[in-house]
Short mmCIF file of C-alpha atoms in Angstrom, two decimals:
data_model
loop_
_atom_site.label_atom_id
_atom_site.label_comp_id
_atom_site.label_asym_id
_atom_site.label_seq_id
_atom_site.Cartn_x
_atom_site.Cartn_y
_atom_site.Cartn_z
CA UNK N 1417 -13.48 14.69 -4.69
CA UNK N 1418 -15.24 12.99 -1.97
CA UNK N 1419 -17.66 11.69 -4.29
CA UNK N 1420 -15.71 10.86 -7.32
CA UNK N 1421 -14.01 7.78 -5.75
CA UNK N 1422 -17.07 6.21 -3.85
CA UNK N 1423 -18.85 6.72 -7.06
CA UNK N 1424 -15.89 4.47 -8.90
CA UNK N 1425 -15.23 2.73 -6.10
CA UNK N 1426 -19.61 1.80 -6.33
CA UNK N 1427 -19.01 0.95 -10.41
CA UNK N 1428 -15.77 -1.56 -9.40
CA UNK N 1429 -17.19 -3.36 -6.42
CA UNK N 1430 -20.10 -4.31 -8.83
CA UNK N 1431 -18.49 -4.87 -12.64
CA UNK N 1432 -14.84 -5.14 -12.34
CA UNK N 1433 -13.12 -8.93 -12.24
CA UNK N 1434 -10.87 -9.66 -9.59
CA UNK N 1435 -7.02 -9.28 -10.59
CA UNK N 1436 -5.52 -9.67 -6.70
CA UNK N 1437 -7.67 -10.92 -3.95
CA UNK N 1438 -5.97 -11.28 -0.67
CA UNK N 1439 -8.30 -12.00 2.25
CA UNK N 1440 -5.47 -14.00 3.83
CA UNK N 1441 -7.62 -17.18 5.66
CA UNK N 1442 -5.45 -19.52 6.43
CA UNK N 1443 -1.77 -17.91 6.32
CA UNK N 1444 -0.22 -14.59 5.01
CA UNK N 1445 -0.26 -15.31 1.74
CA UNK N 1446 3.59 -14.99 1.31
CA UNK N 1447 3.59 -11.71 1.74
CA UNK N 1448 6.89 -9.70 3.24
CA UNK N 1449 8.05 -7.05 4.73
CA UNK N 1450 10.76 -4.85 3.82
CA UNK N 1451 12.17 -1.87 4.89
CA UNK N 1452 13.25 -2.77 8.02
CA UNK N 1453 16.99 -4.69 9.29
CA UNK N 1454 15.90 -7.84 7.56
CA UNK N 1455 13.58 -8.96 5.80
CA UNK N 1456 10.73 -10.63 7.78
CA UNK N 1457 7.89 -12.41 7.57
CA UNK N 1458 4.38 -11.37 7.78
CA UNK N 1459 2.14 -12.43 10.66
CA UNK N 1460 -0.10 -14.30 10.35
CA UNK N 1461 -3.75 -12.88 12.75
CA UNK N 1462 -6.77 -15.48 12.78
CA UNK N 1463 -8.38 -12.55 14.60
CA UNK N 1464 -11.67 -10.36 13.60
CA UNK N 1465 -11.63 -7.09 14.25
CA UNK N 1466 -15.04 -5.25 14.86
CA UNK N 1467 -16.55 -7.21 11.10
CA UNK N 1468 -13.55 -4.97 9.02
CA UNK N 1469 -10.73 -7.00 9.47
CA UNK N 1470 -11.39 -11.00 9.95
CA UNK N 1471 -7.90 -12.89 9.68
CA UNK N 1472 -5.19 -9.98 8.68
CA UNK N 1473 -1.26 -10.34 8.71
CA UNK N 1474 1.08 -7.33 10.36
CA UNK N 1475 4.10 -5.63 9.73
CA UNK N 1476 5.86 -3.52 12.94
CA UNK N 1477 9.28 -0.96 13.52
CA UNK N 1478 12.21 -2.43 13.81
CA UNK N 1479 14.09 0.43 13.00
CA UNK N 1480 14.22 3.81 14.14
CA UNK N 1481 16.45 6.38 12.43
CA UNK N 1482 15.93 10.15 11.87
CA UNK N 1483 16.70 12.15 9.23
CA UNK N 1484 18.53 14.97 12.00
CA UNK N 1485 17.41 17.16 9.20
CA UNK N 1486 13.04 16.55 8.45
CA UNK N 1487 12.44 15.07 12.02
CA UNK N 1488 11.03 11.58 9.44
CA UNK N 1489 12.19 8.15 10.09
CA UNK N 1490 13.98 7.56 6.37
CA UNK N 1491 14.11 4.28 7.06
CA UNK N 1492 9.88 2.97 5.81
CA UNK N 1493 8.43 -0.29 5.83
CA UNK N 1494 6.70 -1.86 3.57
CA UNK N 1495 3.87 -4.92 3.47
CA UNK N 1496 5.23 -6.44 0.41
CA UNK N 1497 4.11 -9.38 -2.17
CA UNK N 1498 6.31 -10.33 -5.30
CA UNK N 1499 4.80 -12.36 -8.08
CA UNK N 1500 5.85 -13.95 -11.14
CA UNK N 1501 6.75 -13.14 -14.65
CA UNK N 1502 3.64 -11.80 -16.53
CA UNK N 1503 1.95 -10.59 -13.85
CA UNK N 1504 0.37 -7.65 -15.10
CA UNK N 1505 -1.92 -5.09 -13.25
CA UNK N 1506 -2.25 -2.80 -16.71
CA UNK N 1507 -6.12 -3.12 -17.23
CA UNK N 1508 -6.98 -2.77 -13.48
CA UNK N 1509 -8.86 0.98 -12.56
CA UNK N 1510 -8.77 0.30 -8.21
CA UNK N 1511 -7.06 -0.84 -5.24
CA UNK N 1512 -7.69 -1.34 -2.13
CA UNK N 1513 -7.35 -2.82 0.86
CA UNK N 1514 -7.99 -2.65 5.11
CA UNK N 1515 -5.35 -1.78 7.71
CA UNK N 1516 -6.08 -1.32 10.72
CA UNK N 1517 -2.73 0.29 13.35
CA UNK N 1518 -2.36 -1.34 16.83
CA UNK N 1519 0.67 1.16 18.47
CA UNK N 1520 1.62 3.95 17.53
CA UNK N 1521 1.19 7.76 18.12
CA UNK N 1522 -0.63 9.09 14.51
CA UNK N 1523 -0.29 12.52 15.51
CA UNK N 1524 3.51 12.75 14.77
CA UNK N 1525 3.13 11.34 11.16
CA UNK N 1526 6.22 10.31 8.48
CA UNK N 1527 6.45 13.08 5.42
CA UNK N 1528 2.66 12.92 3.05
CA UNK N 1529 5.32 13.07 0.32
CA UNK N 1530 6.00 9.31 1.56
CA UNK N 1531 4.24 6.75 -0.44
CA UNK N 1532 1.03 5.12 0.31
CA UNK N 1533 1.49 2.36 -2.66
CA UNK N 1534 4.34 0.96 -4.65
CA UNK N 1535 4.55 -0.19 -7.61
CA UNK N 1536 7.71 -2.22 -9.14
CA UNK N 1537 8.08 -3.64 -13.26
CA UNK N 1538 9.42 -6.36 -13.48
CA UNK N 1539 11.69 -6.12 -16.88
CA UNK N 1540 12.45 -2.29 -16.15
CA UNK N 1541 12.38 -2.39 -11.98
CA UNK N 1542 10.68 1.51 -12.40
CA UNK N 1543 8.82 2.70 -10.12
CA UNK N 1544 5.86 4.18 -9.26
CA UNK N 1545 4.12 5.55 -6.47
CA UNK N 1546 1.13 6.98 -4.91
CA UNK N 1547 2.33 8.89 -2.12
CA UNK N 1548 0.26 9.79 1.44
CA UNK N 1549 -0.34 13.87 0.76
CA UNK N 1550 -3.19 13.02 -2.52
CA UNK N 1551 -5.35 10.86 0.48
CA UNK N 1552 -8.33 12.89 0.62
CA UNK N 1553 -7.92 12.96 4.71
CA UNK N 1554 -5.22 11.80 6.53
CA UNK N 1555 -4.72 8.81 8.63
CA UNK N 1556 -5.34 8.81 12.28
CA UNK N 1557 -4.48 4.91 13.33
CA UNK N 1558 -8.23 4.01 13.23
CA UNK N 1559 -10.05 0.85 11.15
CA UNK N 1560 -9.98 1.93 7.93
CA UNK N 1561 -10.30 1.19 4.14
CA UNK N 1562 -8.25 2.75 1.16
CA UNK N 1563 -9.83 3.10 -2.16
CA UNK N 1564 -7.14 4.18 -4.52
CA UNK N 1565 -8.13 5.05 -8.89
CA UNK N 1566 -4.66 3.42 -11.12
CA UNK N 1567 -5.55 6.41 -12.98
CA UNK N 1568 -2.34 8.18 -13.71
CA UNK N 1569 -2.71 11.25 -13.20
CA UNK N 1570 -2.77 10.32 -9.18
CA UNK N 1571 0.33 8.52 -8.70
CA UNK N 1572 4.23 10.17 -9.49
CA UNK N 1573 7.84 8.64 -11.19
CA UNK N 1574 9.26 6.73 -7.90
CA UNK N 1575 12.30 7.76 -9.02
CA UNK N 1576 11.71 12.19 -8.82
CA UNK N 1577 8.40 12.14 -8.42
CA UNK N 1578 7.22 13.80 -11.54
CA UNK N 1579 3.86 12.81 -13.32
CA UNK N 1580 4.01 9.92 -16.36
CA UNK N 1581 2.12 9.93 -18.45
CA UNK N 1582 -0.83 6.96 -19.53
CA UNK N 1583 1.78 5.15 -21.51
CA UNK N 1584 4.78 5.25 -19.24
CA UNK N 1585 1.71 4.42 -16.47
CA UNK N 1586 1.10 1.47 -18.64
CA UNK N 1587 4.08 0.06 -19.24
CA UNK N 1588 5.07 -0.51 -15.62
CA UNK N 1589 1.77 -2.06 -14.43
CA UNK N 1590 2.65 -4.99 -17.38
CA UNK N 1591 4.01 -6.21 -16.01
CA UNK N 1592 4.61 -5.91 -12.23
CA UNK N 1593 7.53 -7.79 -9.82
CA UNK N 1594 6.44 -5.96 -6.66
CA UNK N 1595 3.23 -3.84 -5.12
CA UNK N 1596 4.37 -2.28 -1.52
CA UNK N 1597 1.77 -1.06 0.83
CA UNK N 1598 2.64 1.75 3.79
CA UNK N 1599 3.56 0.26 7.57
CA UNK N 1600 6.18 3.49 8.45
CA UNK N 1601 2.63 5.50 9.19
CA UNK N 1602 4.89 7.61 12.52
CA UNK N 1603 8.34 9.06 13.49
CA UNK N 1604 7.90 6.17 16.23
CA UNK N 1605 7.21 2.51 16.40
CA UNK N 1606 3.71 1.07 14.91
CA UNK N 1607 2.30 -2.36 14.41
CA UNK N 1608 -0.20 -1.73 11.20
CA UNK N 1609 -2.06 -4.96 10.40
CA UNK N 1610 -3.30 -5.22 7.06
CA UNK N 1611 -6.48 -7.71 5.46
CA UNK N 1612 -8.75 -7.69 2.48
CA UNK N 1613 -6.04 -6.86 -0.54
CA UNK N 1614 -8.23 -5.21 -3.69
CA UNK N 1615 -7.10 -4.97 -7.50
CA UNK N 1616 -9.09 -4.77 -10.23
#
């Protein structure tokens, strides 16, 4: 499985036409933090981290509302980007980004069923998700590049967490209103950085 994802990524970086590229050279490029008490602007940081993140955005946890049964944080926050009408990801093959934690206890994570990526349709508001438990390895909060194939068999219906067909997948991607990338990895407070968002 690891080799499969690696081969896809190597082909991607050599041949793909980039649909979205967010490198945050000068500012936050309109990214928000959603899922906290209020929607806020992601904070721009013009610094470099080990050469892997250079000029990035950060967000942190403002609300910890623990579910009494599951002990998970029931209010998850996300890095979020909205798009104008007719923004299509239909022909994309890879969704990648770099992330790092600045604080947080990653030995106490939220549910692996949490959505790592959410994509919302602009017309129907239908939601598709790539769940955390579809990652190849568990995230420990260190600087890491995430590479997610845009393959319908790896994504789920965001309403009921069921498998989706290729037509459903393409229809949602045809006209995208919003993408969200998980920041709320743990059951407590965390501060996360995001950089190098590429979709193509």
